[in-house]
Amino acid sequence: MLAEIKGLNEECGVFGIWGHENASQIAYYGLHSLQHRGQEGAGIAVTNGEKVSVAKGVGLVNEVFGHGELNQLQGKAAIGHVRYATAGGGGFENVQPLHFRSHNGSIALAHNGNLVNANALKHQLENQGSIFQSTSDTEVLAHLIKRSGYSDMKDKVKNALSMVKGAYAFVILTEDAMMVALDPNGLRPLSLGRLGDAYVVASETCAFDIVGAVHERDVEPGELLIIDDEGIKSERFTLNVNRAICSMEYIYFSRPDSNIDGINVHSARKNLGKQLAMESPIEADVVTGVPDSSISAAIGFAEQSGIPYELGLIKNRYVGRTFIQPSQELREQGVKMKLSPVRKIVEGKRVVMVDDSIVRGTTSRRIVRMLREAGAKEVHVRISAPPIKNPCFYGIDTSSSSELIAATRSVQEICELIEADSLEFLSNEGLIEAIGRDYENGGQCMACFTGKYPTEIYPDTVHPHEKVTC
Ligand code: SF4
């Protein structure tokens, strides 16, 4: 489904490169390929070995860096960030990388995820005299690093990481090193690659393909990579790890050409569609997917069911982002502007509409109506994920429980509300089976479906809309 109108948004992508003379250019291309993870702001920090410089701004990557800014960012290493802003948190001060200077060196940070104990730590740090420049929880880590009693930067970072809880893929740049860390549950994806002699890291492997890098491996939960002119070192900042990669990365967020823990996202989505067809078969004439992220699942459903796949819905790619406003009325209007049914394909047909999630239900109803207005005889909705019943505290901007339609309504009630002829969701077991992770590599987070959160949730873990996460 379309991220802008759905109310279910990824919050950020990170990229880093060490040891390349065109580091900022490579970071720029890497960020381009991660643009789907955040469209509200972008930034790049570089080091030339003597100083760290940052350029960033509000907007798409090519808007922020379209005026020669990259020429000012010369250096051998760079980190970059694209961000999605939650309501009220879209100001320039929250665009990353965050950059802090002090007499003993600077530090730039880029973060994907959400710290669940950020508020408690922030209060503690403020009581100790810290002054925060942004409302981003990412800044908490910077203060913890600066305040750590250790003298060595690596030890400072390890010490700080041991205090933050939640989901984080951090890329940190100093004058003479790049450090990369993944939380003990490995909730967000983060991969390591090589580009000639240079090291690259990225939220998704699609960023490696665009810059010509080779994927080496995924960063492990609890791992801290220290990359400098001497090479790369892998250390652990905790041994208390329990892999729980976000299931929604496979279902919806990541690009289909990315691989997470060796599993291609398009293939995983196709399998979700196949599994869904096995669990909830239906007699119909055509299968169609809601562009873009549900196309793979729809192809899988069609393959398994033997019902032909057709392009029953077309996405209008040229609607400006700014058109989509965060109000329900405009969101619904946005559906009309963004999607069109293909009358010749759906007219007089029994249509299976495959989508990857239902958040509030209003967007689904709009699409069902659209298909009927185009002449569909029946519209059967099949969702390639279980119902989302619980909010995410790990960096995905889901609605609050009160807005999540599946939190309070049965499948039958949702079916009536979206005006479909039938509605079925994938089962929890089917989701695990279809993604097919090798559980020796750890499990996956299912908390928005099951309510079983892989980390402790702190009393002051506020609602995602009330705080700026990334
Ligand atoms: S709660 Fe859902 S969206 Fe959030 S990390 Fe877990 S699986 Fe992903």
Tab-separated table of C-alpha atoms and ligand atoms in Angstrom:
chain	number	residue	atom	x	y	z
A	1	MET	CA	0.000	0.000	0.000
A	2	LEU	CA	1.006	3.587	-0.350
A	3	ALA	CA	3.012	4.687	2.637
A	4	GLU	CA	1.876	8.306	2.571
A	5	ILE	CA	-1.789	7.529	2.844
A	6	LYS	CA	-1.718	4.436	4.902
A	7	GLY	CA	-0.651	5.702	8.299
A	8	LEU	CA	2.098	3.114	8.618
A	9	ASN	CA	5.485	4.573	7.942
A	10	GLU	CA	9.071	3.533	8.136
A	11	GLU	CA	11.223	5.880	10.083
A	12	CYS	CA	14.617	6.283	8.534
A	13	GLY	CA	17.439	4.652	6.675
A	14	VAL	CA	21.172	4.872	7.322
A	15	PHE	CA	24.241	4.545	5.130
A	16	GLY	CA	27.968	4.685	5.814
A	17	ILE	CA	31.199	4.338	3.859
A	18	TRP	CA	34.814	4.315	5.005
A	19	GLY	CA	37.893	4.509	2.792
A	20	HIS	CA	36.737	6.008	-0.515
A	21	GLU	CA	37.841	9.278	-2.101
A	22	ASN	CA	34.282	9.959	-3.304
A	23	ALA	CA	32.668	9.049	-0.006
A	24	SER	CA	29.990	11.768	-0.014
A	25	GLN	CA	28.956	10.988	-3.616
A	26	ILE	CA	28.634	7.296	-2.795
A	27	ALA	CA	26.604	8.152	0.309
A	28	TYR	CA	24.340	10.335	-1.851
A	29	TYR	CA	23.589	7.439	-4.214
A	30	GLY	CA	23.159	5.068	-1.282
A	31	LEU	CA	20.637	7.408	0.319
A	32	HIS	CA	18.761	7.660	-2.956
A	33	SER	CA	18.119	3.943	-2.887
A	34	LEU	CA	16.921	4.205	0.729
A	35	GLN	CA	14.557	7.082	-0.037
A	36	HIS	CA	11.494	4.857	0.530
A	37	ARG	CA	12.491	4.680	4.219
A	38	GLY	CA	12.003	8.405	4.734
A	39	GLN	CA	11.200	11.402	2.563
A	40	GLU	CA	11.122	14.279	5.020
A	41	GLY	CA	14.799	14.999	5.473
A	42	ALA	CA	18.269	13.865	4.428
A	43	GLY	CA	21.811	14.513	5.504
A	44	ILE	CA	25.422	13.477	4.984
A	45	ALA	CA	28.411	13.887	7.318
A	46	VAL	CA	31.988	13.411	6.098
A	47	THR	CA	35.421	13.298	7.657
A	48	ASN	CA	38.663	14.176	5.942
A	49	GLY	CA	40.646	12.872	8.896
A	50	GLU	CA	40.827	16.285	10.540
A	51	LYS	CA	37.299	17.492	10.802
A	52	VAL	CA	33.737	16.275	10.449
A	53	SER	CA	31.442	18.366	8.217
A	54	VAL	CA	27.705	17.976	7.760
A	55	ALA	CA	25.156	19.093	5.174
A	56	LYS	CA	21.489	18.315	5.639
A	57	GLY	CA	18.034	19.645	5.020
A	58	VAL	CA	14.333	19.035	4.844
A	59	GLY	CA	13.126	17.261	1.690
A	60	LEU	CA	14.087	14.442	-0.654
A	61	VAL	CA	17.729	13.483	-1.142
A	62	ASN	CA	17.958	15.202	-4.532
A	63	GLU	CA	16.250	18.319	-3.158
A	64	VAL	CA	18.639	18.588	-0.220
A	65	PHE	CA	21.756	17.916	-2.307
A	66	GLY	CA	20.702	19.458	-5.606
A	67	HIS	CA	22.721	22.684	-5.356
A	68	GLY	CA	26.340	21.661	-5.205
A	69	GLU	CA	26.301	20.805	-1.477
A	70	LEU	CA	28.255	17.615	-2.120
A	71	ASN	CA	31.222	19.677	-3.359
A	72	GLN	CA	31.591	21.007	0.168
A	73	LEU	CA	31.686	17.497	1.589
A	74	GLN	CA	35.108	16.202	0.657
A	75	GLY	CA	36.522	13.336	2.670
A	76	LYS	CA	37.429	9.677	2.856
A	77	ALA	CA	34.411	8.574	4.865
A	78	ALA	CA	30.763	9.544	5.106
A	79	ILE	CA	27.596	8.626	6.892
A	80	GLY	CA	24.121	9.510	5.676
A	81	HIS	CA	20.531	9.418	6.753
A	82	VAL	CA	17.024	9.721	5.341
A	83	ARG	CA	14.222	10.352	7.745
A	84	TYR	CA	10.508	10.134	8.001
A	85	ALA	CA	9.075	12.676	10.420
A	86	THR	CA	6.280	11.900	12.811
A	87	ALA	CA	3.623	14.558	13.306
A	88	GLY	CA	5.154	17.671	14.829
A	89	GLY	CA	8.667	16.327	14.560
A	90	GLY	CA	9.586	17.398	11.068
A	91	GLY	CA	11.786	20.357	11.961
A	92	PHE	CA	15.267	20.899	10.642
A	93	GLU	CA	16.767	20.347	14.100
A	94	ASN	CA	15.738	16.697	13.963
A	95	VAL	CA	17.219	15.982	10.536
A	96	GLN	CA	20.230	13.692	10.836
A	97	PRO	CA	23.138	13.096	11.038
A	98	LEU	CA	23.173	14.985	14.329
A	99	HIS	CA	26.535	16.685	14.770
A	100	PHE	CA	28.244	17.612	18.053
A	101	ARG	CA	31.558	19.409	18.397
A	102	SER	CA	33.752	19.649	21.433
A	103	HIS	CA	37.371	20.501	22.227
A	104	ASN	CA	38.351	16.834	22.035
A	105	GLY	CA	36.729	16.019	18.700
A	106	SER	CA	33.382	15.849	16.978
A	107	ILE	CA	30.864	13.157	16.510
A	108	ALA	CA	28.075	12.714	13.947
A	109	LEU	CA	25.277	10.198	14.458
A	110	ALA	CA	22.655	8.641	12.227
A	111	HIS	CA	20.017	6.322	13.664
A	112	ASN	CA	17.225	4.077	12.453
A	113	GLY	CA	14.864	2.808	15.135
A	114	ASN	CA	13.424	4.054	18.387
A	115	LEU	CA	14.802	4.015	21.910
A	116	VAL	CA	12.160	2.881	24.377
A	117	ASN	CA	13.894	4.386	27.427
A	118	ALA	CA	14.880	7.684	25.797
A	119	ASN	CA	12.627	9.822	27.987
A	120	ALA	CA	13.948	8.438	31.256
A	121	LEU	CA	17.540	8.860	30.077
A	122	LYS	CA	16.835	12.355	28.813
A	123	HIS	CA	15.411	13.468	32.149
A	124	GLN	CA	18.393	11.962	33.921
A	125	LEU	CA	20.835	13.704	31.557
A	126	GLU	CA	19.036	17.032	31.855
A	127	ASN	CA	19.206	16.769	35.632
A	128	GLN	CA	22.951	16.305	35.222
A	129	GLY	CA	23.218	19.468	33.116
A	130	SER	CA	22.815	18.281	29.517
A	131	ILE	CA	21.027	20.642	27.166
A	132	PHE	CA	19.314	19.052	24.186
A	133	GLN	CA	19.241	20.737	20.761
A	134	SER	CA	16.551	18.518	19.239
A	135	THR	CA	13.543	16.476	20.287
A	136	SER	CA	15.052	13.391	18.653
A	137	ASP	CA	15.764	10.419	20.898
A	138	THR	CA	18.965	9.906	18.900
A	139	GLU	CA	20.537	12.824	20.718
A	140	VAL	CA	20.372	10.854	23.955
A	141	LEU	CA	23.101	8.539	22.699
A	142	ALA	CA	25.351	11.475	21.829
A	143	HIS	CA	25.050	12.864	25.366
A	144	LEU	CA	25.676	9.446	26.890
A	145	ILE	CA	28.813	9.065	24.767
A	146	LYS	CA	30.098	12.513	25.695
A	147	ARG	CA	29.397	12.027	29.398
A	148	SER	CA	30.936	8.556	29.616
A	149	GLY	CA	33.926	8.413	31.959
A	150	TYR	CA	36.013	6.311	29.561
A	151	SER	CA	38.788	7.992	27.608
A	152	ASP	CA	38.755	5.725	24.550
A	153	MET	CA	35.967	6.517	22.060
A	154	LYS	CA	35.163	2.849	21.460
A	155	ASP	CA	34.671	2.302	25.208
A	156	LYS	CA	32.571	5.442	25.467
A	157	VAL	CA	30.297	4.180	22.686
A	158	LYS	CA	30.031	0.705	24.216
A	159	ASN	CA	29.174	2.184	27.575
A	160	ALA	CA	26.500	4.407	26.053
A	161	LEU	CA	25.018	1.540	24.035
A	162	SER	CA	24.699	-0.557	27.181
A	163	MET	CA	22.350	2.102	28.597
A	164	VAL	CA	19.944	2.606	25.693
A	165	LYS	CA	17.095	0.147	25.116
A	166	GLY	CA	14.883	-0.485	22.130
A	167	ALA	CA	15.556	-0.583	18.409
A	168	TYR	CA	18.621	0.971	16.907
A	169	ALA	CA	20.878	0.737	13.942
A	170	PHE	CA	23.467	3.444	14.645
A	171	VAL	CA	26.169	4.752	12.347
A	172	ILE	CA	28.606	7.071	14.114
A	173	LEU	CA	31.371	9.124	12.529
A	174	THR	CA	34.311	10.787	14.244
A	175	GLU	CA	37.360	12.396	12.654
A	176	ASP	CA	39.180	9.068	12.526
A	177	ALA	CA	36.662	6.224	12.737
A	178	MET	CA	33.215	5.014	11.745
A	179	MET	CA	31.347	2.909	14.276
A	180	VAL	CA	28.305	0.834	13.512
A	181	ALA	CA	26.021	-0.773	16.099
A	182	LEU	CA	22.886	-2.884	16.055
A	183	ASP	CA	20.595	-3.356	19.061
A	184	PRO	CA	20.585	-6.681	20.948
A	185	ASN	CA	17.354	-7.757	19.210
A	186	GLY	CA	18.493	-6.707	15.749
A	187	LEU	CA	15.053	-5.187	15.214
A	188	ARG	CA	16.022	-3.083	12.206
A	189	PRO	CA	18.019	-4.439	9.265
A	190	LEU	CA	21.655	-3.399	8.810
A	191	SER	CA	24.167	-4.877	6.390
A	192	LEU	CA	27.910	-4.683	5.799
A	193	GLY	CA	29.498	-4.669	2.352
A	194	ARG	CA	32.691	-3.871	0.439
A	195	LEU	CA	33.297	-1.458	-2.388
A	196	GLY	CA	36.820	-2.253	-3.490
A	197	ASP	CA	38.909	-1.529	-0.413
A	198	ALA	CA	36.189	0.593	1.178
A	199	TYR	CA	33.687	-0.649	3.766
A	200	VAL	CA	30.014	0.190	3.391
A	201	VAL	CA	27.045	-0.263	5.698
A	202	ALA	CA	23.398	0.329	4.887
A	203	SER	CA	19.916	-0.260	6.223
A	204	GLU	CA	19.186	-2.325	3.129
A	205	THR	CA	21.257	-4.242	0.629
A	206	CYS	CA	19.594	-2.396	-2.282
A	207	ALA	CA	21.922	0.498	-1.393
A	208	PHE	CA	24.935	-1.752	-2.114
A	209	ASP	CA	23.641	-2.650	-5.558
A	210	ILE	CA	23.259	0.970	-6.599
A	211	VAL	CA	26.831	1.914	-5.611
A	212	GLY	CA	28.345	-1.322	-6.927
A	213	ALA	CA	29.249	-2.716	-3.498
A	214	VAL	CA	29.272	-6.399	-2.630
A	215	HIS	CA	27.237	-7.581	0.347
A	216	GLU	CA	29.437	-9.317	2.920
A	217	ARG	CA	27.078	-10.090	5.765
A	218	ASP	CA	24.383	-8.624	7.992
A	219	VAL	CA	25.483	-6.825	11.163
A	220	GLU	CA	24.688	-8.980	14.181
A	221	PRO	CA	22.561	-8.063	17.174
A	222	GLY	CA	24.740	-6.615	19.942
A	223	GLU	CA	27.651	-6.076	17.541
A	224	LEU	CA	29.794	-2.941	17.358
A	225	LEU	CA	31.926	-2.541	14.236
A	226	ILE	CA	34.852	-0.153	14.434
A	227	ILE	CA	36.140	0.824	11.007
A	228	ASP	CA	39.192	3.036	10.537
A	229	ASP	CA	42.356	3.242	8.449
A	230	GLU	CA	43.638	0.085	10.148
A	231	GLY	CA	40.669	-1.964	8.885
A	232	ILE	CA	37.596	-3.357	10.589
A	233	LYS	CA	37.129	-4.779	14.090
A	234	SER	CA	34.040	-6.508	15.379
A	235	GLU	CA	33.265	-6.337	19.079
A	236	ARG	CA	30.214	-7.054	21.249
A	237	PHE	CA	28.722	-4.481	23.558
A	238	THR	CA	26.438	-7.138	25.037
A	239	LEU	CA	26.171	-10.909	24.917
A	240	ASN	CA	22.548	-10.794	25.975
A	241	VAL	CA	21.107	-10.966	22.461
A	242	ASN	CA	17.887	-12.334	21.041
A	243	ARG	CA	17.319	-11.706	17.337
A	244	ALA	CA	13.864	-10.330	16.571
A	245	ILE	CA	14.025	-8.697	13.142
A	246	CYS	CA	10.914	-6.666	12.346
A	247	SER	CA	8.448	-8.802	10.352
A	248	MET	CA	7.103	-5.676	8.672
A	249	GLU	CA	10.456	-5.171	6.946
A	250	TYR	CA	9.694	-8.320	4.953
A	251	ILE	CA	5.970	-7.630	4.579
A	252	TYR	CA	5.983	-3.990	3.674
A	253	PHE	CA	8.881	-1.651	4.390
A	254	SER	CA	11.991	-2.896	2.671
A	255	ARG	CA	12.543	-2.701	-1.049
A	256	PRO	CA	11.774	-5.949	-2.919
A	257	ASP	CA	15.338	-6.106	-4.255
A	258	SER	CA	16.831	-6.066	-0.738
A	259	ASN	CA	17.847	-9.197	1.137
A	260	ILE	CA	17.466	-9.461	4.900
A	261	ASP	CA	19.406	-12.249	6.592
A	262	GLY	CA	19.837	-13.885	3.200
A	263	ILE	CA	16.124	-13.819	2.337
A	264	ASN	CA	15.086	-11.763	-0.670
A	265	VAL	CA	12.192	-9.461	0.210
A	266	HIS	CA	10.299	-9.981	-3.078
A	267	SER	CA	10.558	-13.773	-2.665
A	268	ALA	CA	9.372	-13.542	0.949
A	269	ARG	CA	6.364	-11.472	-0.154
A	270	LYS	CA	5.547	-13.926	-2.932
A	271	ASN	CA	5.599	-16.712	-0.374
A	272	LEU	CA	3.285	-14.688	1.866
A	273	GLY	CA	0.848	-14.452	-1.046
A	274	LYS	CA	1.120	-18.191	-1.737
A	275	GLN	CA	0.560	-19.038	1.907
A	276	LEU	CA	-2.433	-16.698	1.985
A	277	ALA	CA	-3.933	-18.428	-1.061
A	278	MET	CA	-3.538	-21.788	0.689
A	279	GLU	CA	-5.079	-20.539	3.924
A	280	SER	CA	-7.916	-18.499	2.421
A	281	PRO	CA	-8.842	-19.682	-1.076
A	282	ILE	CA	-11.593	-17.977	-3.036
A	283	GLU	CA	-13.225	-18.414	-6.439
A	284	ALA	CA	-12.459	-15.365	-8.548
A	285	ASP	CA	-11.525	-14.180	-12.049
A	286	VAL	CA	-8.505	-11.945	-11.427
A	287	VAL	CA	-5.970	-11.204	-8.695
A	288	THR	CA	-4.645	-7.679	-8.326
A	289	GLY	CA	-2.224	-6.130	-5.849
A	290	VAL	CA	-2.271	-2.666	-4.315
A	291	PRO	CA	0.871	-0.929	-5.610
A	292	ASP	CA	3.699	-0.997	-4.822
A	293	SER	CA	4.481	-3.217	-1.880
A	294	SER	CA	1.607	-5.689	-2.372
A	295	ILE	CA	2.409	-6.609	-5.981
A	296	SER	CA	4.799	-9.418	-5.007
A	297	ALA	CA	2.249	-10.982	-2.635
A	298	ALA	CA	-0.462	-10.699	-5.305
A	299	ILE	CA	1.787	-12.516	-7.805
A	300	GLY	CA	2.322	-15.259	-5.205
A	301	PHE	CA	-1.430	-15.507	-4.544
A	302	ALA	CA	-2.105	-15.783	-8.284
A	303	GLU	CA	0.580	-18.427	-8.783
A	304	GLN	CA	-0.728	-20.573	-5.954
A	305	SER	CA	-4.430	-20.179	-6.736
A	306	GLY	CA	-4.171	-20.434	-10.518
A	307	ILE	CA	-6.231	-17.233	-10.852
A	308	PRO	CA	-4.548	-14.866	-13.342
A	309	TYR	CA	-2.650	-11.869	-11.990
A	310	GLU	CA	-3.647	-8.566	-13.569
A	311	LEU	CA	-2.777	-4.925	-13.104
A	312	GLY	CA	-6.160	-3.911	-11.778
A	313	LEU	CA	-4.828	-0.867	-9.944
A	314	ILE	CA	-2.326	1.657	-11.263
A	315	LYS	CA	-0.305	4.063	-9.183
A	316	ASN	CA	0.028	7.623	-10.376
A	317	ARG	CA	3.701	8.309	-9.760
A	318	TYR	CA	3.558	12.029	-10.376
A	319	VAL	CA	1.412	13.216	-7.511
A	320	GLY	CA	3.531	15.538	-5.383
A	321	ARG	CA	4.313	14.411	-1.862
A	322	THR	CA	3.090	17.631	-0.366
A	323	PHE	CA	-0.392	16.939	-1.597
A	324	ILE	CA	-0.810	14.199	0.983
A	325	GLN	CA	-1.643	15.802	4.282
A	326	PRO	CA	-1.972	14.037	7.614
A	327	SER	CA	-5.708	14.450	7.960
A	328	GLN	CA	-8.184	11.698	7.308
A	329	GLU	CA	-10.181	13.614	4.731
A	330	LEU	CA	-7.147	14.567	2.690
A	331	ARG	CA	-5.693	11.110	3.109
A	332	GLU	CA	-8.809	9.669	1.497
A	333	GLN	CA	-8.634	12.237	-1.259
A	334	GLY	CA	-5.000	11.196	-1.639
A	335	VAL	CA	-6.069	7.637	-2.413
A	336	LYS	CA	-8.071	8.879	-5.410
A	337	MET	CA	-5.162	10.942	-6.639
A	338	LYS	CA	-2.623	8.183	-6.160
A	339	LEU	CA	-4.480	5.110	-7.398
A	340	SER	CA	-6.648	4.380	-10.386
A	341	PRO	CA	-8.521	1.179	-11.197
A	342	VAL	CA	-8.127	-0.286	-14.692
A	343	ARG	CA	-11.740	-0.558	-15.817
A	344	LYS	CA	-11.100	-2.989	-18.678
A	345	ILE	CA	-9.422	-5.383	-16.274
A	346	VAL	CA	-11.906	-5.368	-13.400
A	347	GLU	CA	-15.251	-4.685	-15.125
A	348	GLY	CA	-17.699	-7.555	-14.596
A	349	LYS	CA	-15.022	-9.579	-12.758
A	350	ARG	CA	-14.740	-11.186	-9.361
A	351	VAL	CA	-11.578	-9.482	-8.111
A	352	VAL	CA	-9.166	-10.633	-5.395
A	353	MET	CA	-7.480	-7.495	-4.053
A	354	VAL	CA	-4.265	-8.406	-2.231
A	355	ASP	CA	-2.864	-5.853	0.188
A	356	ASP	CA	-0.170	-6.106	2.842
A	357	SER	CA	-1.939	-4.494	5.780
A	358	ILE	CA	-4.992	-2.697	7.047
A	359	VAL	CA	-4.289	0.096	9.523
A	360	ARG	CA	-7.386	2.271	9.922
A	361	GLY	CA	-9.492	0.622	7.228
A	362	THR	CA	-10.540	3.846	5.533
A	363	THR	CA	-7.972	3.534	2.746
A	364	SER	CA	-8.997	-0.070	2.074
A	365	ARG	CA	-12.652	0.971	1.873
A	366	ARG	CA	-11.773	3.685	-0.616
A	367	ILE	CA	-9.959	1.186	-2.856
A	368	VAL	CA	-12.762	-1.371	-2.627
A	369	ARG	CA	-15.252	1.349	-3.627
A	370	MET	CA	-12.975	2.403	-6.454
A	371	LEU	CA	-12.890	-1.137	-7.841
A	372	ARG	CA	-16.684	-1.412	-7.609
A	373	GLU	CA	-17.143	1.948	-9.324
A	374	ALA	CA	-14.945	0.581	-12.122
A	375	GLY	CA	-17.371	-2.309	-12.524
A	376	ALA	CA	-15.945	-5.113	-10.345
A	377	LYS	CA	-18.708	-7.646	-9.629
A	378	GLU	CA	-17.167	-8.838	-6.362
A	379	VAL	CA	-14.169	-7.612	-4.359
A	380	HIS	CA	-12.471	-10.121	-2.067
A	381	VAL	CA	-9.733	-8.616	0.086
A	382	ARG	CA	-6.804	-10.779	1.163
A	383	ILE	CA	-4.149	-9.358	3.488
A	384	SER	CA	-0.658	-10.874	3.346
A	385	ALA	CA	-0.072	-10.298	7.083
A	386	PRO	CA	-1.984	-10.898	10.305
A	387	PRO	CA	-4.177	-8.083	11.701
A	388	ILE	CA	-2.178	-5.191	13.256
A	389	LYS	CA	-3.595	-4.962	16.766
A	390	ASN	CA	-0.801	-3.299	18.730
A	391	PRO	CA	1.329	-0.174	18.302
A	392	CYS	CA	5.002	-0.422	17.426
A	393	PHE	CA	7.560	1.073	19.810
A	394	TYR	CA	10.533	0.296	17.594
A	395	GLY	CA	10.582	3.022	15.001
A	396	ILE	CA	7.499	2.343	12.914
A	397	ASP	CA	4.962	5.097	13.051
A	398	THR	CA	1.809	3.033	13.493
A	399	SER	CA	-1.360	4.643	14.643
A	400	SER	CA	-2.234	4.456	18.315
A	401	SER	CA	-4.238	1.396	19.382
A	402	SER	CA	-7.404	3.470	19.250
A	403	GLU	CA	-6.834	4.093	15.522
A	404	LEU	CA	-5.830	0.518	14.681
A	405	ILE	CA	-9.011	-0.966	13.367
A	406	ALA	CA	-8.016	-4.554	14.167
A	407	ALA	CA	-7.397	-3.663	17.813
A	408	THR	CA	-11.088	-3.403	18.512
A	409	ARG	CA	-12.938	-5.091	15.652
A	410	SER	CA	-13.362	-8.642	14.413
A	411	VAL	CA	-12.397	-9.648	10.876
A	412	GLN	CA	-16.107	-9.777	9.977
A	413	GLU	CA	-16.652	-6.254	11.317
A	414	ILE	CA	-13.652	-4.953	9.368
A	415	CYS	CA	-14.953	-6.689	6.239
A	416	GLU	CA	-18.263	-4.842	6.606
A	417	LEU	CA	-16.519	-1.558	7.287
A	418	ILE	CA	-14.355	-1.760	4.179
A	419	GLU	CA	-17.392	-2.947	2.180
A	420	ALA	CA	-15.667	-6.053	0.795
A	421	ASP	CA	-17.433	-9.273	-0.212
A	422	SER	CA	-14.955	-11.208	1.901
A	423	LEU	CA	-11.844	-10.463	3.931
A	424	GLU	CA	-9.121	-12.741	5.250
A	425	PHE	CA	-5.760	-12.131	6.916
A	426	LEU	CA	-2.704	-14.376	6.951
A	427	SER	CA	-2.217	-16.346	10.187
A	428	ASN	CA	0.725	-15.725	12.533
A	429	GLU	CA	1.994	-19.252	11.829
A	430	GLY	CA	1.589	-18.714	8.092
A	431	LEU	CA	3.664	-15.546	8.288
A	432	ILE	CA	6.554	-17.329	9.993
A	433	GLU	CA	6.333	-20.285	7.624
A	434	ALA	CA	6.224	-18.118	4.500
A	435	ILE	CA	9.152	-15.875	5.385
A	436	GLY	CA	11.087	-19.034	6.162
A	437	ARG	CA	13.813	-17.627	8.369
A	438	ASP	CA	16.393	-20.065	9.571
A	439	TYR	CA	15.718	-19.881	13.280
A	440	GLU	CA	19.327	-20.657	14.030
A	441	ASN	CA	19.790	-17.045	12.921
A	442	GLY	CA	17.130	-15.933	15.375
A	443	GLY	CA	13.496	-15.043	15.252
A	444	GLN	CA	11.366	-12.170	14.141
A	445	CYS	CA	9.389	-9.507	15.951
A	446	MET	CA	5.636	-10.068	15.693
A	447	ALA	CA	4.621	-7.628	18.410
A	448	CYS	CA	2.200	-5.552	16.350
A	449	PHE	CA	0.267	-8.762	15.641
A	450	THR	CA	0.681	-10.610	18.943
A	451	GLY	CA	1.391	-7.910	21.554
A	452	LYS	CA	4.500	-9.846	22.656
A	453	TYR	CA	7.235	-7.208	22.603
A	454	PRO	CA	10.802	-8.504	22.430
A	455	THR	CA	12.092	-5.809	24.802
A	456	GLU	CA	10.912	-4.434	28.076
A	457	ILE	CA	8.506	-1.543	27.468
A	458	TYR	CA	9.198	1.246	29.923
A	459	PRO	CA	6.395	3.076	31.703
A	460	ASP	CA	7.405	6.301	30.013
A	461	THR	CA	7.580	4.778	26.548
A	462	VAL	CA	5.241	7.286	25.067
A	463	HIS	CA	2.942	6.967	22.180
A	464	PRO	CA	4.911	7.156	18.895
A	465	HIS	CA	3.077	10.324	17.840
A	466	GLU	CA	4.152	12.194	20.929
A	467	LYS	CA	7.856	11.894	20.405
A	468	VAL	CA	10.296	12.163	17.560
A	469	THR	CA	11.819	8.831	16.708
A	470	CYS	CA	13.998	7.685	13.960
B	1	SF4	S1	6.063	-4.221	16.449
B	1	SF4	FE1	5.632	-4.743	14.291
B	1	SF4	S2	6.365	-2.995	13.089
B	1	SF4	FE2	7.275	-2.838	15.146
B	1	SF4	S3	9.272	-3.881	14.999
B	1	SF4	FE3	7.808	-5.415	15.699
B	1	SF4	S4	7.062	-6.387	13.806
B	1	SF4	FE4	8.056	-4.464	13.228
